[in-house]
Short mmCIF file of C-alpha atoms in Angstrom, two decimals:
data_model
loop_
_atom_site.label_atom_id
_atom_site.label_comp_id
_atom_site.label_asym_id
_atom_site.label_seq_id
_atom_site.Cartn_x
_atom_site.Cartn_y
_atom_site.Cartn_z
CA UNK A 1 98.90 84.61 112.95
CA UNK A 2 100.51 82.37 110.28
CA UNK A 3 100.02 83.42 106.66
CA UNK A 4 97.52 81.44 104.59
CA UNK A 5 99.07 79.03 102.10
CA UNK A 6 97.80 78.95 98.53
CA UNK A 7 98.81 76.19 96.14
CA UNK A 8 98.30 75.51 92.42
CA UNK A 9 94.69 75.82 91.35
CA UNK A 10 94.19 78.92 93.50
CA UNK A 11 93.39 82.24 91.82
CA UNK A 12 95.72 85.20 92.22
CA UNK A 13 94.15 88.61 91.67
CA UNK A 14 96.37 91.35 90.27
CA UNK A 15 95.53 95.05 90.43
CA UNK A 16 97.09 96.62 87.35
CA UNK A 17 97.43 95.11 83.91
CA UNK A 18 100.81 96.36 82.70
CA UNK A 19 104.02 94.50 81.99
CA UNK A 20 104.85 93.82 85.64
CA UNK A 21 101.47 92.17 86.12
CA UNK A 22 102.02 90.20 82.92
CA UNK A 23 105.35 88.84 84.16
CA UNK A 24 103.86 88.06 87.58
CA UNK A 25 101.05 86.20 85.84
CA UNK A 26 103.43 84.27 83.58
CA UNK A 27 105.46 83.11 86.58
CA UNK A 28 102.28 82.16 88.44
CA UNK A 29 100.90 80.27 85.43
CA UNK A 30 104.00 78.07 85.36
CA UNK A 31 103.24 77.24 89.00
CA UNK A 32 99.65 76.24 88.22
CA UNK A 33 97.75 79.31 89.44
CA UNK A 34 94.83 81.02 87.76
CA UNK A 35 94.90 84.79 87.26
CA UNK A 36 92.27 87.51 87.59
CA UNK A 37 93.26 91.07 86.71
CA UNK A 38 91.62 94.45 87.35
CA UNK A 39 92.57 97.06 84.77
CA UNK A 40 90.58 99.66 82.81
CA UNK A 41 92.25 98.89 79.46
CA UNK A 42 90.76 96.12 77.29
CA UNK A 43 93.37 93.59 76.11
CA UNK A 44 96.00 95.04 78.45
CA UNK A 45 99.31 93.11 78.74
CA UNK A 46 98.26 91.11 81.81
CA UNK A 47 94.79 90.32 80.45
CA UNK A 48 96.42 88.55 77.50
CA UNK A 49 97.73 85.86 79.86
CA UNK A 50 94.96 85.96 82.50
CA UNK A 51 91.88 83.81 83.06
CA UNK A 52 89.62 86.70 84.05
CA UNK A 53 89.76 90.41 83.24
CA UNK A 54 87.64 92.93 85.11
CA UNK A 55 87.61 96.02 82.90
CA UNK A 56 87.15 98.87 85.36
CA UNK A 57 88.91 101.74 87.08
CA UNK A 58 91.19 100.89 90.00
CA UNK A 59 88.98 102.84 92.43
CA UNK A 60 85.74 101.22 91.25
CA UNK A 61 84.66 99.65 94.54
CA UNK A 62 82.21 97.26 92.89
CA UNK A 63 84.98 96.04 90.59
CA UNK A 64 87.36 95.66 93.53
CA UNK A 65 84.70 93.62 95.35
CA UNK A 66 84.29 91.45 92.24
CA UNK A 67 88.06 90.86 92.12
CA UNK A 68 87.89 89.86 95.79
CA UNK A 69 85.15 87.33 95.01
CA UNK A 70 87.16 85.78 92.18
CA UNK A 71 90.50 85.63 94.01
CA UNK A 72 92.05 83.60 96.81
CA UNK A 73 94.88 86.10 97.26
CA UNK A 74 95.55 89.52 95.72
CA UNK A 75 98.64 91.54 94.82
CA UNK A 76 99.37 94.68 92.80
CA UNK A 77 101.83 95.60 90.07
CA UNK A 78 102.22 99.32 90.75
CA UNK A 79 102.10 101.54 93.82
CA UNK A 80 99.39 103.99 92.80
CA UNK A 81 96.64 101.55 93.77
CA UNK A 82 93.57 103.16 95.31
CA UNK A 83 94.36 103.10 99.04
CA UNK A 84 90.74 102.57 100.10
CA UNK A 85 90.57 99.52 97.82
CA UNK A 86 93.80 98.17 99.32
CA UNK A 87 92.50 98.66 102.86
CA UNK A 88 89.24 96.90 101.92
CA UNK A 89 91.17 93.91 100.55
CA UNK A 90 93.49 93.83 103.55
CA UNK A 91 90.51 93.78 105.92
CA UNK A 92 89.16 90.75 104.01
CA UNK A 93 92.49 88.96 104.48
CA UNK A 94 93.24 88.93 100.74
CA UNK A 95 96.23 91.28 100.55
CA UNK A 96 99.30 89.75 102.24
CA UNK A 97 101.40 92.82 101.37
CA UNK A 98 98.97 95.00 103.30
CA UNK A 99 98.10 98.62 102.59
CA UNK A 100 100.92 100.19 104.60
CA UNK A 101 103.61 99.72 101.91
CA UNK A 102 101.30 101.44 99.44
CA UNK A 103 100.46 104.32 101.80
CA UNK A 104 104.17 104.97 102.32
CA UNK A 105 105.43 104.60 98.76
CA UNK A 106 102.57 106.60 97.24
CA UNK A 107 103.76 109.67 99.14
CA UNK A 108 107.35 110.94 99.06
CA UNK A 109 106.96 112.65 102.43
CA UNK A 110 105.96 109.36 104.09
CA UNK A 111 108.62 107.52 102.09
CA UNK A 112 111.37 109.83 103.36
CA UNK A 113 110.00 109.51 106.89
CA UNK A 114 110.28 105.72 106.64
CA UNK A 115 113.88 106.00 105.46
CA UNK A 116 114.72 108.31 108.36
CA UNK A 117 112.88 106.07 110.85
CA UNK A 118 115.04 103.20 109.58
CA UNK A 119 118.19 105.26 110.32
CA UNK A 120 119.22 105.18 106.69
CA UNK A 121 121.13 107.94 104.86
CA UNK A 122 119.15 110.29 102.64
CA UNK A 123 120.00 113.52 100.87
CA UNK A 124 118.98 116.66 102.82
CA UNK A 125 115.32 117.44 102.08
CA UNK A 126 112.45 119.75 103.07
CA UNK A 127 108.70 119.37 102.50
CA UNK A 128 107.13 122.63 101.29
CA UNK A 129 103.54 123.74 100.75
CA UNK A 130 103.81 127.18 99.14
CA UNK A 131 106.11 129.61 97.37
CA UNK A 132 107.63 131.27 100.48
CA UNK A 133 108.47 127.85 101.94
CA UNK A 134 109.97 126.85 98.58
CA UNK A 135 112.32 129.85 98.56
CA UNK A 136 113.31 129.21 102.16
CA UNK A 137 114.01 125.53 101.48
CA UNK A 138 116.16 126.32 98.44
CA UNK A 139 118.07 128.93 100.44
CA UNK A 140 118.82 126.33 103.11
CA UNK A 141 119.59 123.41 100.81
CA UNK A 142 121.33 125.38 98.08
CA UNK A 143 121.89 124.75 94.39
CA UNK A 144 121.78 122.36 92.67
CA UNK A 145 118.65 120.76 94.05
CA UNK A 146 115.62 118.90 92.77
CA UNK A 147 111.95 119.64 93.41
CA UNK A 148 109.51 116.72 93.19
CA UNK A 149 105.80 116.28 93.72
CA UNK A 150 105.01 114.30 96.86
CA UNK A 151 102.43 112.21 95.03
CA UNK A 152 102.47 110.79 91.52
CA UNK A 153 105.29 111.22 89.06
CA UNK A 154 107.45 108.56 87.41
CA UNK A 155 110.21 108.32 84.78
CA UNK A 156 111.21 111.93 85.52
CA UNK A 157 107.69 113.34 85.41
CA UNK A 158 106.62 115.59 88.27
CA UNK A 159 110.09 116.89 89.06
CA UNK A 160 112.48 119.64 88.07
CA UNK A 161 116.19 120.11 88.69
CA UNK A 162 117.31 123.59 89.74
CA UNK A 163 120.84 124.63 88.84
CA UNK A 164 120.44 128.35 89.54
CA UNK A 165 117.70 130.84 90.45
CA UNK A 166 116.98 131.10 86.72
CA UNK A 167 115.26 127.70 87.01
CA UNK A 168 112.85 128.81 89.76
CA UNK A 169 109.87 129.42 87.48
CA UNK A 170 109.31 125.72 86.81
CA UNK A 171 109.65 124.93 90.52
CA UNK A 172 107.13 127.61 91.47
CA UNK A 173 104.63 126.16 89.00
CA UNK A 174 105.15 122.70 90.49
CA UNK A 175 104.32 124.09 93.94
CA UNK A 176 101.26 125.95 92.63
CA UNK A 177 99.93 122.81 90.91
CA UNK A 178 100.45 120.53 93.92
CA UNK A 179 99.61 120.86 97.60
CA UNK A 180 103.03 119.57 98.67
CA UNK A 181 106.43 119.12 97.08
CA UNK A 182 109.76 117.91 98.34
CA UNK A 183 112.98 119.86 97.84
CA UNK A 184 116.07 117.64 97.91
CA UNK A 185 119.74 118.36 97.66
CA UNK A 186 121.12 117.12 94.36
CA UNK A 187 123.46 114.16 94.86
CA UNK A 188 126.31 114.10 92.30
CA UNK A 189 126.34 110.32 92.41
CA UNK A 190 128.87 108.03 90.77
CA UNK A 191 126.26 105.38 90.02
CA UNK A 192 122.74 104.29 90.90
CA UNK A 193 122.17 100.79 92.20
CA UNK A 194 119.05 98.74 92.84
CA UNK A 195 118.54 96.32 95.69
CA UNK A 196 115.76 93.95 94.66
CA UNK A 197 114.69 91.47 97.32
CA UNK A 198 111.74 89.40 98.51
CA UNK A 199 110.62 89.39 102.12
CA UNK A 200 108.51 86.53 103.43
CA UNK A 201 105.92 86.43 106.20
CA UNK A 202 108.41 84.95 108.68
CA UNK A 203 110.68 87.97 108.18
CA UNK A 204 113.28 86.17 106.10
CA UNK A 205 114.68 88.08 103.13
CA UNK A 206 115.95 86.68 99.83
CA UNK A 207 118.26 89.09 97.97
CA UNK A 208 118.98 89.15 94.26
CA UNK A 209 122.42 90.34 93.08
CA UNK A 210 122.67 94.11 93.41
CA UNK A 211 122.31 95.74 89.99
CA UNK A 212 123.56 99.00 88.50
CA UNK A 213 121.28 101.29 86.47
CA UNK A 214 121.82 103.64 83.55
CA UNK A 215 119.11 106.16 82.64
CA UNK A 216 118.38 108.15 79.51
CA UNK A 217 115.97 111.08 79.72
CA UNK A 218 114.99 109.97 83.26
CA UNK A 219 113.89 106.53 81.97
CA UNK A 220 115.76 103.37 82.89
CA UNK A 221 117.76 102.39 79.81
CA UNK A 222 120.01 99.57 81.01
CA UNK A 223 120.60 97.48 84.11
CA UNK A 224 123.69 95.37 84.63
CA UNK A 225 124.35 92.85 87.35
CA UNK A 226 126.42 92.63 89.38
CA UNK A 227 126.90 96.32 90.15
CA UNK A 228 130.47 97.59 90.09
CA UNK A 229 130.66 98.27 93.82
CA UNK A 230 132.74 96.86 96.66
CA UNK A 231 131.60 93.96 98.81
CA UNK A 232 131.47 96.41 101.73
CA UNK A 233 129.05 98.73 99.91
CA UNK A 234 126.97 95.80 98.71
CA UNK A 235 126.59 94.55 102.27
CA UNK A 236 125.78 98.07 103.46
CA UNK A 237 123.08 98.38 100.78
CA UNK A 238 121.54 95.05 101.83
CA UNK A 239 121.54 96.10 105.48
CA UNK A 240 119.79 99.35 104.51
CA UNK A 241 117.18 97.39 102.56
CA UNK A 242 116.64 95.03 105.48
CA UNK A 243 116.17 97.93 107.92
CA UNK A 244 113.66 99.69 105.66
CA UNK A 245 111.77 96.43 104.94
CA UNK A 246 111.42 95.72 108.64
CA UNK A 247 110.29 99.29 109.39
CA UNK A 248 107.59 99.14 106.72
CA UNK A 249 106.67 95.47 107.20
CA UNK A 250 107.30 94.44 103.61
CA UNK A 251 105.87 91.20 102.21
CA UNK A 252 106.72 90.21 98.64
CA UNK A 253 109.26 91.53 96.17
CA UNK A 254 110.42 95.08 96.82
CA UNK A 255 113.03 97.37 95.26
CA UNK A 256 115.16 100.17 96.66
CA UNK A 257 117.07 102.58 94.42
CA UNK A 258 120.26 103.92 95.99
CA UNK A 259 122.76 106.58 94.91
CA UNK A 260 126.44 105.75 95.39
CA UNK A 261 128.83 108.65 95.90
CA UNK A 262 132.32 107.42 96.70
CA UNK A 263 131.89 105.17 99.72
CA UNK A 264 128.61 106.83 100.76
CA UNK A 265 125.11 105.56 100.03
CA UNK A 266 121.96 107.70 99.77
CA UNK A 267 118.57 105.98 99.67
CA UNK A 268 116.59 107.47 96.79
CA UNK A 269 113.28 105.72 96.11
CA UNK A 270 111.24 102.69 97.15
CA UNK A 271 109.03 100.44 95.03
CA UNK A 272 106.68 97.98 96.80
CA UNK A 273 106.60 95.43 93.96
CA UNK A 274 108.85 93.81 91.34
CA UNK A 275 110.94 96.40 89.53
CA UNK A 276 112.19 97.16 86.04
CA UNK A 277 115.78 96.82 87.25
CA UNK A 278 115.02 93.26 88.39
CA UNK A 279 113.92 91.93 85.01
CA UNK A 280 117.35 90.39 84.46
CA UNK A 281 116.50 87.82 87.16
CA UNK A 282 114.12 85.99 84.79
CA UNK A 283 117.01 84.44 82.83
CA UNK A 284 120.06 85.20 84.96
CA UNK A 285 118.86 83.56 88.18
CA UNK A 286 117.34 80.19 88.99
CA UNK A 287 114.30 82.04 90.42
CA UNK A 288 113.03 85.38 89.15
CA UNK A 289 111.84 88.36 91.17
CA UNK A 290 108.34 87.47 89.93
CA UNK A 291 108.32 83.83 91.00
CA UNK A 292 109.80 84.73 94.38
CA UNK A 293 107.04 87.35 94.76
CA UNK A 294 104.34 84.78 93.99
CA UNK A 295 105.91 82.41 96.51
CA UNK A 296 105.88 85.13 99.19
CA UNK A 297 102.26 86.21 98.75
CA UNK A 298 101.08 82.60 98.52
CA UNK A 299 102.80 81.53 101.73
CA UNK A 300 105.40 79.29 100.08
CA UNK A 301 109.01 78.97 101.19
CA UNK A 302 111.68 81.04 99.40
CA UNK A 303 114.02 79.45 96.91
CA UNK A 304 117.76 80.09 97.37
CA UNK A 305 118.99 82.46 94.64
CA UNK A 306 121.74 81.30 92.27
CA UNK A 307 123.17 83.66 89.65
CA UNK A 308 124.80 82.93 86.28
CA UNK A 309 127.49 85.55 86.96
CA UNK A 310 126.62 88.43 84.62
CA UNK A 311 123.54 89.98 83.03
CA UNK A 312 122.68 93.11 81.07
CA UNK A 313 119.05 94.11 80.56
CA UNK A 314 118.17 96.80 78.02
CA UNK A 315 114.72 98.38 77.93
CA UNK A 316 113.11 98.54 74.51
CA UNK A 317 111.18 101.80 74.17
CA UNK A 318 108.91 102.59 71.26
CA UNK A 319 111.68 104.12 69.18
CA UNK A 320 113.99 101.15 69.84
CA UNK A 321 111.82 98.38 68.42
CA UNK A 322 112.72 98.68 64.73
CA UNK A 323 116.50 99.09 65.31
CA UNK A 324 116.45 96.11 67.67
CA UNK A 325 114.52 93.89 65.24
CA UNK A 326 116.97 94.78 62.48
CA UNK A 327 119.96 93.69 64.57
CA UNK A 328 118.54 91.02 66.87
CA UNK A 329 120.15 88.08 65.04
CA UNK A 330 123.67 89.48 65.31
CA UNK A 331 123.84 88.73 69.04
CA UNK A 332 120.70 86.94 70.21
CA UNK A 333 119.35 87.84 73.62
CA UNK A 334 116.31 86.84 75.66
CA UNK A 335 113.65 89.28 74.49
CA UNK A 336 110.31 90.02 76.11
CA UNK A 337 107.58 91.99 74.37
CA UNK A 338 104.79 93.29 76.57
CA UNK A 339 101.82 93.09 74.21
CA UNK A 340 101.00 96.81 74.30
CA UNK A 341 98.64 97.80 71.53
CA UNK A 342 100.21 101.13 70.61
CA UNK A 343 103.89 101.76 70.01
CA UNK A 344 104.85 105.22 71.32
CA UNK A 345 108.26 106.89 71.68
CA UNK A 346 109.63 106.55 75.24
CA UNK A 347 106.97 103.97 76.08
CA UNK A 348 108.33 100.71 77.51
CA UNK A 349 107.38 98.11 74.91
CA UNK A 350 109.68 95.30 75.99
CA UNK A 351 113.19 94.43 77.11
CA UNK A 352 116.08 92.20 76.12
CA UNK A 353 118.49 90.45 78.49
CA UNK A 354 121.99 89.19 77.69
CA UNK A 355 123.61 86.59 79.95
CA UNK A 356 127.26 85.78 80.58
CA UNK A 357 129.65 84.61 83.26
CA UNK A 358 131.68 87.82 83.65
CA UNK A 359 130.24 91.35 83.53
CA UNK A 360 133.36 92.94 82.01
CA UNK A 361 133.52 90.38 79.22
CA UNK A 362 129.77 90.64 78.59
CA UNK A 363 129.98 94.43 78.31
CA UNK A 364 132.85 94.11 75.84
CA UNK A 365 130.93 91.60 73.72
CA UNK A 366 127.86 93.83 73.55
CA UNK A 367 129.89 96.96 72.77
CA UNK A 368 131.68 95.20 69.92
CA UNK A 369 128.33 94.09 68.52
CA UNK A 370 126.84 97.55 69.19
CA UNK A 371 123.94 95.92 71.03
CA UNK A 372 123.90 98.39 73.94
CA UNK A 373 123.85 101.52 71.82
CA UNK A 374 120.52 101.15 70.07
#
């Protein structure tokens, strides 16, 4: 059955009112859409640019039904959407992305199964349910390894790295506090890359330039595009993304984080929505990950992606705001502030993107101006 087509004047419902929803809404507003958002926080980032705000919990079925009444089509800005709500919206024909992507990416066991079903390389892993299984898994996988909760967890939360048996106590507590965890072999990767793409209802995929990520304290600090990888590895990463997208049945913008070790790739994590590492596309490409996402869920044709040549995006966490404001005139960049009411350390408050024609030259310019060492 062909996908419904929604043009300007239609209302797009967004579940989740954070910065990703805000940037989706901004892109949609430029295209003439109205926005309804469901989020429990008054004056959340997306609500500030929306036409309607339903202030309620994500699993409030009455609120979800109200969002359905107000919207012609619905999307989400994060993967921990209530699955029953997503299935309800899918049954009403309002959720082009469907509930399957959510069901898979909400659960690391299902996520790994999808990677394996797509015949894509992953680090050795075992799902465990109790302490004896944990010890057996670690004995088989060896040190170092990482133990993660199967559900929840982000920016390094809900996981622990084990270097030796001295680190077992934290892992045992993680197992005791959760019904399932995943034990993975630690990959001593050279770099982490992101493949951000948009898949449309006809199965066509529009790729953005592959980007390279740098983390600090498990939080994405900086993304640069293009990634410093060979054309062969870039093509391999795109083929992996295509295989996974087809296995899951992706619609909309999607991101895959991949570890690169020498000439080997290991698929790490999936995100069924626009991604922090794709923010650079707003200024560095003729079409952003957000606009392409809106086009996909509204049944519009994809735009071909053209790239300036080089981009560096730096996240602005709570502790970075004052240093950035003090230096922002020395080398102006495209800055985005998310409208969050409370500034907290390690909380993503905004980002800044620098554009150039050559990534090596752009890195040198920023290093000289000390803009990437805030």
